[in-house]
XYZ file of C-alpha atoms in Angstrom:
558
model
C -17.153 -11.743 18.124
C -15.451 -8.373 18.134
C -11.901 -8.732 18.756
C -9.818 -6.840 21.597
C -6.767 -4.491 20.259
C -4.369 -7.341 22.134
C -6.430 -10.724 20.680
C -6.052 -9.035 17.588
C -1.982 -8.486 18.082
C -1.259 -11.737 18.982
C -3.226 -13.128 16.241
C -0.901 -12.174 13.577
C 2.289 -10.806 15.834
C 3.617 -14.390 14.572
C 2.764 -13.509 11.044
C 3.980 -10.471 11.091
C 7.481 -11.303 12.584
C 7.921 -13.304 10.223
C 7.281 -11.453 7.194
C 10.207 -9.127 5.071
C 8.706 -7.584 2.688
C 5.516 -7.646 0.226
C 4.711 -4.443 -1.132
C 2.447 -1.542 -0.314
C 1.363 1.479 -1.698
C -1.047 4.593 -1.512
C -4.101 2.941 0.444
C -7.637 2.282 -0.282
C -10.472 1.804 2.367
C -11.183 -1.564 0.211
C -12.057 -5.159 0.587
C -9.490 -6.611 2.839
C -9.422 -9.431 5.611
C -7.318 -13.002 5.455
C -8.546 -16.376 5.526
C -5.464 -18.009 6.692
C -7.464 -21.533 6.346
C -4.801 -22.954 4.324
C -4.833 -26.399 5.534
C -4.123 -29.570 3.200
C -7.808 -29.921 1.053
C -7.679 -33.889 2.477
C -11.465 -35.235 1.618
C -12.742 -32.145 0.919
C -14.832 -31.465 -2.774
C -13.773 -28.523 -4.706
C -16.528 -27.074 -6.418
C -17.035 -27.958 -10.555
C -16.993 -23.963 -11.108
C -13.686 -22.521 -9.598
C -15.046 -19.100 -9.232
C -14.203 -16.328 -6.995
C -16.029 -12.974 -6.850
C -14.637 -10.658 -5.366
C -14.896 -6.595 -5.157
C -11.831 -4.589 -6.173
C -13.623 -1.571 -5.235
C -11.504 0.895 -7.336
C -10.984 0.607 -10.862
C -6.655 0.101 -10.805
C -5.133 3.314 -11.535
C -1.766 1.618 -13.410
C -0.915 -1.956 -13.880
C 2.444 -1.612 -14.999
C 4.767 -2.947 -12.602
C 7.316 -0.161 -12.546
C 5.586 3.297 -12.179
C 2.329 1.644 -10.372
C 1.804 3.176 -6.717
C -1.844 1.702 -5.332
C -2.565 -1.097 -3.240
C -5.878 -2.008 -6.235
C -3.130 -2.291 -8.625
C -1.205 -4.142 -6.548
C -3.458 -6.666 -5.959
C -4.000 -7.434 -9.694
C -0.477 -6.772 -10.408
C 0.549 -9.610 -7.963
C -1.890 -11.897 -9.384
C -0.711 -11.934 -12.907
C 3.308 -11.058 -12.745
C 5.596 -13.110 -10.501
C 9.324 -11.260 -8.896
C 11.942 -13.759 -8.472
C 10.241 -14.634 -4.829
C 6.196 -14.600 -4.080
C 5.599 -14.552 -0.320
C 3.899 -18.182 0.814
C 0.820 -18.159 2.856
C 2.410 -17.516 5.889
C 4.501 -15.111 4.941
C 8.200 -16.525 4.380
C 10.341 -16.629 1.463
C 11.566 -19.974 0.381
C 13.760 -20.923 -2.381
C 11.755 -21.594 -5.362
C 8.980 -19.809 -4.155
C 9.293 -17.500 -7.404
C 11.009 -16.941 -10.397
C 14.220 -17.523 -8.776
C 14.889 -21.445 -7.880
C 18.198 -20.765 -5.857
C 20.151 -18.290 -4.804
C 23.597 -17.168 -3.128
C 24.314 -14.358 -0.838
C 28.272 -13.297 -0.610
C 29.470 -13.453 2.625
C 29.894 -9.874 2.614
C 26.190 -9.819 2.180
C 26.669 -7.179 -0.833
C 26.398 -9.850 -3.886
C 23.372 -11.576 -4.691
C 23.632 -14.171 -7.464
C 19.990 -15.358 -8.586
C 19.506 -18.424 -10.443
C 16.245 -18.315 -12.306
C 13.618 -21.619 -13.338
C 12.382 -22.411 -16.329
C 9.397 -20.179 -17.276
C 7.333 -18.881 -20.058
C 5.803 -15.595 -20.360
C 1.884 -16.175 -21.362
C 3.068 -15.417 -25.005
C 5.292 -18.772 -24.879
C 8.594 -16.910 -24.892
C 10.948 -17.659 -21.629
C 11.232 -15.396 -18.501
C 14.898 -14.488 -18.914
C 17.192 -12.579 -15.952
C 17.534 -9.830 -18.983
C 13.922 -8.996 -18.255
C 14.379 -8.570 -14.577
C 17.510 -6.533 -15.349
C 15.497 -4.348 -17.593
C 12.785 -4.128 -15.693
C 14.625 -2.904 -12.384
C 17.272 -0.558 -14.546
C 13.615 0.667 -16.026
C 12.137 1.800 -12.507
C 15.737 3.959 -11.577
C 15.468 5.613 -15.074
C 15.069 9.178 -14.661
C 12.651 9.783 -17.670
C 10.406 6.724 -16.559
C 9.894 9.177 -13.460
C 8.710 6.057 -11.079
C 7.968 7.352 -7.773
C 9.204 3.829 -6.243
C 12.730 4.043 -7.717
C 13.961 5.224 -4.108
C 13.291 1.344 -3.011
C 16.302 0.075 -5.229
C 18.606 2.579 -3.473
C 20.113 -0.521 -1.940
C 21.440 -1.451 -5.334
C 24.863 0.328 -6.525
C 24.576 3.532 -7.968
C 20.967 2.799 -8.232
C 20.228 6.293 -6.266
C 23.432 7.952 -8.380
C 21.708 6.863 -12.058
C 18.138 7.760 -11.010
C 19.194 11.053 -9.351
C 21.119 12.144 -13.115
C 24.617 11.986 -10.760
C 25.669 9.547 -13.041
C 24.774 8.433 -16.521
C 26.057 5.073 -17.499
C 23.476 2.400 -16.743
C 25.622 -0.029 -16.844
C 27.372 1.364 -13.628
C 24.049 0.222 -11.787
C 24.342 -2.985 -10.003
C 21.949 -5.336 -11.862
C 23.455 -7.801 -14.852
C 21.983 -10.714 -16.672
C 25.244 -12.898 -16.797
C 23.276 -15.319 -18.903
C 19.331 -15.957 -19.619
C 18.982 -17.833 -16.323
C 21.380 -15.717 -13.908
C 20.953 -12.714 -12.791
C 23.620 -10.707 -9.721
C 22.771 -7.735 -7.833
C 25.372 -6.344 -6.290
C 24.123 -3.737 -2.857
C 25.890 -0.690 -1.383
C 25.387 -2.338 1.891
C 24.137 -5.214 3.529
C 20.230 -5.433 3.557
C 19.001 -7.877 5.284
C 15.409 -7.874 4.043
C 16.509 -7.372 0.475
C 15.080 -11.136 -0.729
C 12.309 -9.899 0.503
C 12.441 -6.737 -1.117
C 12.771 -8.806 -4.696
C 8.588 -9.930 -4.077
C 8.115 -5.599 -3.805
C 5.485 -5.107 -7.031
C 8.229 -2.835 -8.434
C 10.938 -5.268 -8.670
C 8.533 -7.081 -10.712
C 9.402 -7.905 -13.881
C 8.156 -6.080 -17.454
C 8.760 -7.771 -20.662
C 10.911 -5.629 -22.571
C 9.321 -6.382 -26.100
C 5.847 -5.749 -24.968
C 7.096 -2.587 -22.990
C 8.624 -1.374 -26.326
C 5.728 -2.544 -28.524
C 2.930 -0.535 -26.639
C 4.222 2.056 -25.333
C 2.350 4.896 -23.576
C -0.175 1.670 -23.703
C 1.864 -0.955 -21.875
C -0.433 -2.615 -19.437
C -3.869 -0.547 -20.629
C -5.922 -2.901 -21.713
C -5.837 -7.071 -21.338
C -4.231 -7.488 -25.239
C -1.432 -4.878 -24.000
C 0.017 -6.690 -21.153
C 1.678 -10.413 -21.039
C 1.843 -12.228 -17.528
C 4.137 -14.597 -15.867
C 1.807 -15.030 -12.672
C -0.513 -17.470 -11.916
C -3.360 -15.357 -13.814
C -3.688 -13.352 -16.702
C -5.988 -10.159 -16.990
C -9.358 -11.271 -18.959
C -12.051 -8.516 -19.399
C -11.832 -5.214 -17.935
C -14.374 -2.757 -18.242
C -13.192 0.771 -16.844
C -14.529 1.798 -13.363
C -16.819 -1.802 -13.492
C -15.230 -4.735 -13.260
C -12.185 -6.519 -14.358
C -11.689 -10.261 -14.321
C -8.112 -12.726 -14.320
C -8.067 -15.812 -15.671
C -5.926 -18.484 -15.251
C -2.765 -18.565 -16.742
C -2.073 -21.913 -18.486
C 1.741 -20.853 -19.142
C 2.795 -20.287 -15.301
C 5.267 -22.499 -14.137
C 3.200 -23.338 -10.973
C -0.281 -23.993 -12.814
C -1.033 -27.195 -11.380
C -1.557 -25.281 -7.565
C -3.815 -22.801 -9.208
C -7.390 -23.970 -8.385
C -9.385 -21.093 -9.489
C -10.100 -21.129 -12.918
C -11.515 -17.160 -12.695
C -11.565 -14.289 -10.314
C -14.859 -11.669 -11.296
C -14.205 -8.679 -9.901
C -16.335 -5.847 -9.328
C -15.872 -1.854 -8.878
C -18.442 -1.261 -6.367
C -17.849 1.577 -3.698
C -21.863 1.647 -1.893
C -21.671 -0.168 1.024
C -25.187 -1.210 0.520
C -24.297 -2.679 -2.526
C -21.550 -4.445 -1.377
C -23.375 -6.129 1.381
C -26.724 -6.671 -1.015
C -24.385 -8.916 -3.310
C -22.396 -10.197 -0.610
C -25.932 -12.207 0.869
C -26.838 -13.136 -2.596
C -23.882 -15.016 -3.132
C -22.707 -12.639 -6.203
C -19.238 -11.258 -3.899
C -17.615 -14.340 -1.941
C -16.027 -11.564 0.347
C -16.353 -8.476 1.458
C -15.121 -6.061 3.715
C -17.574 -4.690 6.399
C -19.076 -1.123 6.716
C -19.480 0.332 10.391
C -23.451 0.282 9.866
C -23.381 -3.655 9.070
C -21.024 -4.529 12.164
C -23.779 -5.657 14.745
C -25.093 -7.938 11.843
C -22.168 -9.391 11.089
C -19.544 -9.289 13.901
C -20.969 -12.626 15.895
C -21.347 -15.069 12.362
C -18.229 -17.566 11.781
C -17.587 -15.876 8.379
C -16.911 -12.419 10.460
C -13.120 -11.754 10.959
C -11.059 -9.291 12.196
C -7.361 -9.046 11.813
C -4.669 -5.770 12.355
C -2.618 -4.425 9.509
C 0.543 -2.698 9.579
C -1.172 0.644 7.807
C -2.161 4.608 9.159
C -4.328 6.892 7.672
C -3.781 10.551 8.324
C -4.783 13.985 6.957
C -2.420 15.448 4.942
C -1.332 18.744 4.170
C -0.421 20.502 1.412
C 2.872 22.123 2.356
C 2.926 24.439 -0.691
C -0.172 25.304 -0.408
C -0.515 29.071 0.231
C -2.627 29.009 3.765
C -1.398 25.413 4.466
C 2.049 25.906 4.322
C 1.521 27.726 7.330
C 2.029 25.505 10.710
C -0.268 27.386 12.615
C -2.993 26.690 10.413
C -2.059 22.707 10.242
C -1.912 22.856 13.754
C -5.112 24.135 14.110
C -7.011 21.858 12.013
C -5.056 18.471 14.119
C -6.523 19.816 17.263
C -9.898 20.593 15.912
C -10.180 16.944 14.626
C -11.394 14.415 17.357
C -10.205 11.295 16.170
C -10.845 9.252 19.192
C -14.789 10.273 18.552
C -14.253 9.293 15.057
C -12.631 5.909 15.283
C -14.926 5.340 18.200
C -18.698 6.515 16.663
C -17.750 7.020 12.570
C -15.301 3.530 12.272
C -16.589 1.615 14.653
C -15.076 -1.151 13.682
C -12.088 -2.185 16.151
C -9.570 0.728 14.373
C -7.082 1.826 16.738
C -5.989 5.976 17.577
C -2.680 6.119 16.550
C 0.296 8.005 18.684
C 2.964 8.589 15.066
C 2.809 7.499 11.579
C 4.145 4.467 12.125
C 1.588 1.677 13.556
C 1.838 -1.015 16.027
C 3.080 -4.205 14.882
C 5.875 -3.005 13.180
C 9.323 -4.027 15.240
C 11.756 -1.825 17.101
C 14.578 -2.028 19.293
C 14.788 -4.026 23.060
C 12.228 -6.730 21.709
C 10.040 -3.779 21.840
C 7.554 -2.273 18.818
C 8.653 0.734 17.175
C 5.411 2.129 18.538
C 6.362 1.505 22.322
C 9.880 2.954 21.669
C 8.437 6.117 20.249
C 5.750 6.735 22.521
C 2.609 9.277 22.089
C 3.431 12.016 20.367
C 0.678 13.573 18.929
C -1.440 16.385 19.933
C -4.608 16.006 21.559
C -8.260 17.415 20.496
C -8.267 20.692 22.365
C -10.943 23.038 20.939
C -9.781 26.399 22.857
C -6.033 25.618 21.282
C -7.139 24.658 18.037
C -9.222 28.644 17.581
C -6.085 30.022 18.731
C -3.840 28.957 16.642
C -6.659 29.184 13.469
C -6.556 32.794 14.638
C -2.652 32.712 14.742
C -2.633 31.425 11.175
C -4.615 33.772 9.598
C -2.954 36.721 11.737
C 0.689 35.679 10.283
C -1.254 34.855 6.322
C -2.841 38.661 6.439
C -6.017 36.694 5.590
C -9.897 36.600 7.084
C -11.762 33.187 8.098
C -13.800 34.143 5.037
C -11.065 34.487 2.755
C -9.528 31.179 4.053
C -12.937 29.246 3.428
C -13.429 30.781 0.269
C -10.025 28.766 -0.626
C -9.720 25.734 1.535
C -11.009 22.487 0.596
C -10.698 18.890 1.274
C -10.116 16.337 -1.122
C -11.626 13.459 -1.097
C -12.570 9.597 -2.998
C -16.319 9.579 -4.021
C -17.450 6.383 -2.317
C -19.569 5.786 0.759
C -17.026 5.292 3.282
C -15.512 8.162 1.807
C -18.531 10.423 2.333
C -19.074 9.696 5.377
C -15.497 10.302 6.887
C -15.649 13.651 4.418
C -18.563 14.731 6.223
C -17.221 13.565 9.551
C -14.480 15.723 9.008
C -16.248 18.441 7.738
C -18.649 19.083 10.672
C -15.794 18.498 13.314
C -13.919 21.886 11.593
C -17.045 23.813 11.316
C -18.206 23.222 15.083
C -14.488 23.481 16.378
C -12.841 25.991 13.740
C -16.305 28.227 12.684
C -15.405 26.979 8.639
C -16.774 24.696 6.477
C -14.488 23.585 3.957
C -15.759 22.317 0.894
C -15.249 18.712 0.172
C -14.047 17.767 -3.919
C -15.076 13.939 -4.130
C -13.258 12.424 -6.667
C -11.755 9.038 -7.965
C -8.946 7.057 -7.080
C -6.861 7.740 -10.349
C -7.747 11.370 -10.304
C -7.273 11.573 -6.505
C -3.333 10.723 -7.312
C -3.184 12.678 -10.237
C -3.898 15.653 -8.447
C -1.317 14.944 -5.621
C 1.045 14.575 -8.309
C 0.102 17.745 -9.458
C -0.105 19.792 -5.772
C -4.081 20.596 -6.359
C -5.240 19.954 -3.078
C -5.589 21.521 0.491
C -6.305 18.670 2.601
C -7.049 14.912 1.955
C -7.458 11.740 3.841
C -4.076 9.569 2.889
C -3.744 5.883 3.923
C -0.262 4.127 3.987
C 0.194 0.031 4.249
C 4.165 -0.899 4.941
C 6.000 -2.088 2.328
C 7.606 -4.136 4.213
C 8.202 -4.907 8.434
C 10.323 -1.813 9.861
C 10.137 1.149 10.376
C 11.835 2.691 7.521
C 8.542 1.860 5.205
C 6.668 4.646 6.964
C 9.728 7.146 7.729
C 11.060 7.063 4.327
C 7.413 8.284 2.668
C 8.792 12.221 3.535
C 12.206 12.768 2.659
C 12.996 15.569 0.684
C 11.361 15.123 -3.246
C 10.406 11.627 -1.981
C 8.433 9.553 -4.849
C 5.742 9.255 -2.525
C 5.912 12.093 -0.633
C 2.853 14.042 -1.473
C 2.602 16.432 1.041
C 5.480 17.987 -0.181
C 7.276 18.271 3.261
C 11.071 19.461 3.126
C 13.539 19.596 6.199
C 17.221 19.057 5.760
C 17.325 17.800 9.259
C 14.433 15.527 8.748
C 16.278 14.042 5.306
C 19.917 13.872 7.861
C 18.105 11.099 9.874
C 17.015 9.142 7.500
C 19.717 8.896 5.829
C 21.692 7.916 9.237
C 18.991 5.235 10.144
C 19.763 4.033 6.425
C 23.603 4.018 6.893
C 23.330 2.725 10.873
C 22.368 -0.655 12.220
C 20.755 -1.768 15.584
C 20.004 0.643 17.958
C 21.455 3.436 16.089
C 19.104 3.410 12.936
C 15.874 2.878 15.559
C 16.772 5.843 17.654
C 17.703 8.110 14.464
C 13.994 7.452 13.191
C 12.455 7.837 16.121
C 14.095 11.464 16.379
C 12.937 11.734 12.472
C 9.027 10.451 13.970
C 8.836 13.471 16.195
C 10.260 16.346 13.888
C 7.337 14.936 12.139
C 5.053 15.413 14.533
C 6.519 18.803 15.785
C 6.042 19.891 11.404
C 3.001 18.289 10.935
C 2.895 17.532 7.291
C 0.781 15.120 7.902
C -1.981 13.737 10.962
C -2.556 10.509 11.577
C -5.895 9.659 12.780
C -6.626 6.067 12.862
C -4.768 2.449 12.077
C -7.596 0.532 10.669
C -8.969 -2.809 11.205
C -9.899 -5.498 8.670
C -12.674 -6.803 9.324
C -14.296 -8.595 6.314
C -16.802 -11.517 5.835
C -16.169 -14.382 3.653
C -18.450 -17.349 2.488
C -16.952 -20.525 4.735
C -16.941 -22.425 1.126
C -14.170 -20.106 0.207
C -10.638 -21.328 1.091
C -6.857 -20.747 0.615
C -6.721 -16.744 0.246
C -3.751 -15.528 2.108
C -3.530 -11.860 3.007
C -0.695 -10.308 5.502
C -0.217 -7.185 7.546
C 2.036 -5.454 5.450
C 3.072 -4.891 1.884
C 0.437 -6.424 -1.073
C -1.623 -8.144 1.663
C -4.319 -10.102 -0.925
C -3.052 -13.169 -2.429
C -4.900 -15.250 -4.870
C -2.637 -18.405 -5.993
C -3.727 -20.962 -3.404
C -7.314 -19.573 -3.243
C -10.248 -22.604 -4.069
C -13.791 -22.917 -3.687
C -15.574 -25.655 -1.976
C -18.763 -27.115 -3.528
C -21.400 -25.873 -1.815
């Protein structure tokens, strides 16, 4: 039952309109998919063994809340922490919803005056707003280096602390007036800033335990505590790691699941193998496994607010050239590849930023921008390869000798390597090698600017536009293409100080200096399409931002 682009939209436009903000991060082609089944249970029999397995696919790269930068992590992360709001099933925030029972917004809409519940962190001592004010003063701190600390710019003097402009802490917006109170005051209204406080990074870390471990905090199981509806059990590196529920959350009576196994497993054969056993309870579904799948009721497919593009290294010494980026963007069909390599619904993208997410005129951001991408063109793409290495004093074979692309070592990954790989060498006459590597070494080496090319995935943080167009200002946290342009940086900061129309048009100018630059090329917004045992209920997953969540999940008995 393969679903049109437009079924798909209006299945979760409603969702997605509604939602603020989760959390996001640096993507992984992992399990994903919703079961938005989250009806009242009524007559029906939970199973004696409240089990889920599920497949994390990637061993999480960093589970501490306020340097972490992966959706894996994020998953987990969300699953044993709690921010002073956790999104509800369909996506709202609600009083009470988190660590925060109440709150009050100044009618200025610059002072926001928390008041927190009565919790216990899983070591029995209380969840004060001194950890939240730590933990947030923690991600802006220069020497903690957290490439998220640009998403609590909308405190005061957040961006002046973490930025070394100023160096009183204190100055920064964020106080515990008591244990259970906690006011952040903004530099300007925000309206999705409640919804900002669920982001993974505005989590909070337990200052003790931070102290205590270290260069170890949130390592291992016995080096973390948790405030979240489940606690980290056994975790193997690069093979499994399992939560357990958390007898000390304040909202343990509407956990169900006593356990979540999950695996590391990156073969799609594998994946589906376990999957028909019963050993996985969901999965997400390879391109080769689609016409076995796509007609059963445990098949869905849903959009997601996410883009996956190559990107460049712009200090790299060939690929700093724009001729040569150029070149490879036109040599890369993507339409063939979404079409014959995907195959699974995945859409061809016209910018970075993907349908769904909301623009001016009732419109999507999307529709306002318009196409702006380059199209495959095989004569253009030679001639500006030959452009490039005309302007670098280089020959193709000097070029190849250098260029690679860098890569994640599981199958989907090999297969969109190699896709990519034999579109160059038919269209460009080189073969770049392909480094296959994992996850956590994969962002180590962006952080260190040892790549050519790679394959880069990006979910929104949260629903606008500013998620996407933010990733590549200037020394951005997360901008690991290294792209610089004053002009660029001048929009962003006017969508940022602008409201309505304004900030919409300002990013849409900032969408095509992007495109005109090319740090980056998208190539496809994915689909998730998934399959999940019908005894399996409860899991709510969204569009945007840390789209898995566990807390209502249950299992029938079947």
């Amino acid at each position: 039952m393969k679903m049109s682009k437009w079924i798909v939209l209006m299945l979760v436009v409603v969702m997605v309109l509604t939602l603020g903000l989760a959390g996001c991060g640096k993507n992984e082609p992992a399990p994903t998919g919703t079961n938005d089944d989250n009806a009242s249970q009524g007559e029906e029999q939970l199973a004696e063994e409240q089990v889920l397995r599920v497949n994390w696919q990637q061993d999480p790269p960093d589970l501490d809340p306020q340097t972490t930068t992966d959706q894996v992590s994020f998953w987990i992360i969300n699953a044993v922490y709690e921010g002073l709001v956790r999104l509800q099933p369909d996506g709202s925030i609600q009083k009470g919803s988190g660590m925060a029972e109440d709150w009050e917004i100044s009618e200025d809409g610059l002072t926001y005056t928390f008041k927190l519940r009565d919790a216990k962190w899983s070591d029995g001592t209380p969840v004060t707003a001194h950890d939240f004010e730590y933990a947030w003063k923690r991600a802006i701190d220069p020497e903690v280096a957290s490439e998220y600390a640009y998403q609590f710019y909308h405190i005061k003097n957040a961006e002046a602390y973490n930025t070394k402009e100023i160096t009183d802490v204190n100055e920064v917006g964020v106080k515990a007036l008591d244990e259970k109170t906690l006011q952040v005051e903004l530099v300007r209204p925000t309206p999705f800033f409640l919804s900002l406080t669920s982001f993974i990074s505005y989590i909070p870390a337990q200052k003790a335990a931070v102290e205590k471990f270290g260069a170890e905090f949130a390592s291992a199981p016995d080096k973390m505590v948790y405030c979240g509806p489940f606690m980290v059990d056994e975790w193997t590196r690069e093979q499994s790691l399992s939560l357990v529920k958390n007898p000390s959350y304040w909202d343990a009576e509407a956990v169900k699941l006593e356990r979540i196994e999950g695996d590391m497993i990156t073969d799609n054969n594998t994946k589906i193998n376990l999957y028909e056993t019963g050993e996985l309870d969901t999965t997400a579904v390879p391109a080769e496994f689609m016409g076995k799948y796509k007609d059963t009721p445990e098949f869905e497919s849903l959009a997601e607010a996410s883009t996956w593009y190559l990107q460049f290294n712009m200090v790299d010494k060939y690929f700093s050239n724009i001729n040569i980026r150029k070149a490879f963007a036109y040599a890369t069909d993507r339409k063939s590849y979404v079409d014959n390599v995907l195959a699974d619904g995945s859409l061809v993208p016209g910018g970075l930023t993907p349908e769904l997410i909301p623009g001016k005129g009732g419109k999507e951001f999307a529709e306002n921008r318009g196409e702006l991408l380059p199209e495959f063109d095989v004569a253009k793409a030679k001639e500006h390869f030959e452009k490039g290495l005309s302007e670098l004093g280089i020959t193709k074979e000097e070029f190849e000798k250098h260029a690679f692309l860098l890569t994640g070592d599981s199958t989907w990954w090999n297969r969109t390597g190699q896709a990519m790989q034999q579109m160059w060498k038919e269209n460009l006459g080189v073969e770049l090698r392909i480094e296959a590597v994992s996850f956590a070494l994969r962002l180590e080496r962006y952080n260190n600017k040892d790549y050519c090319i790679s394959i880069a995935g990006w979910n929104g943080d949260y629903n606008d536009p500013m998620t996407f167009m933010d990733l590549f200002v200037t020394n951005g946290g997360n901008n690991d293409a290294y792209y610089s342009n004053p002009e660029f940086d001048a929009l962003i900061k006017k969508a940022n100080e602008e409201t309505g129309d304004t900030r919409i048009d300002a990013m849409i100018e900032g969408e095509k200096m992007l495109a005109e630059d090319m740090p980056i090329f998208p190539i496809f917004s994915p689909a998730r399409v998934f399959v999940q045992k019908d005894y399996v209920k409860g899991i709510a997953r969204f569009p945007v931002g840390c789209d898995t969540e566990y807390k209502w999940a249950y299992v029938l008995k079947h």
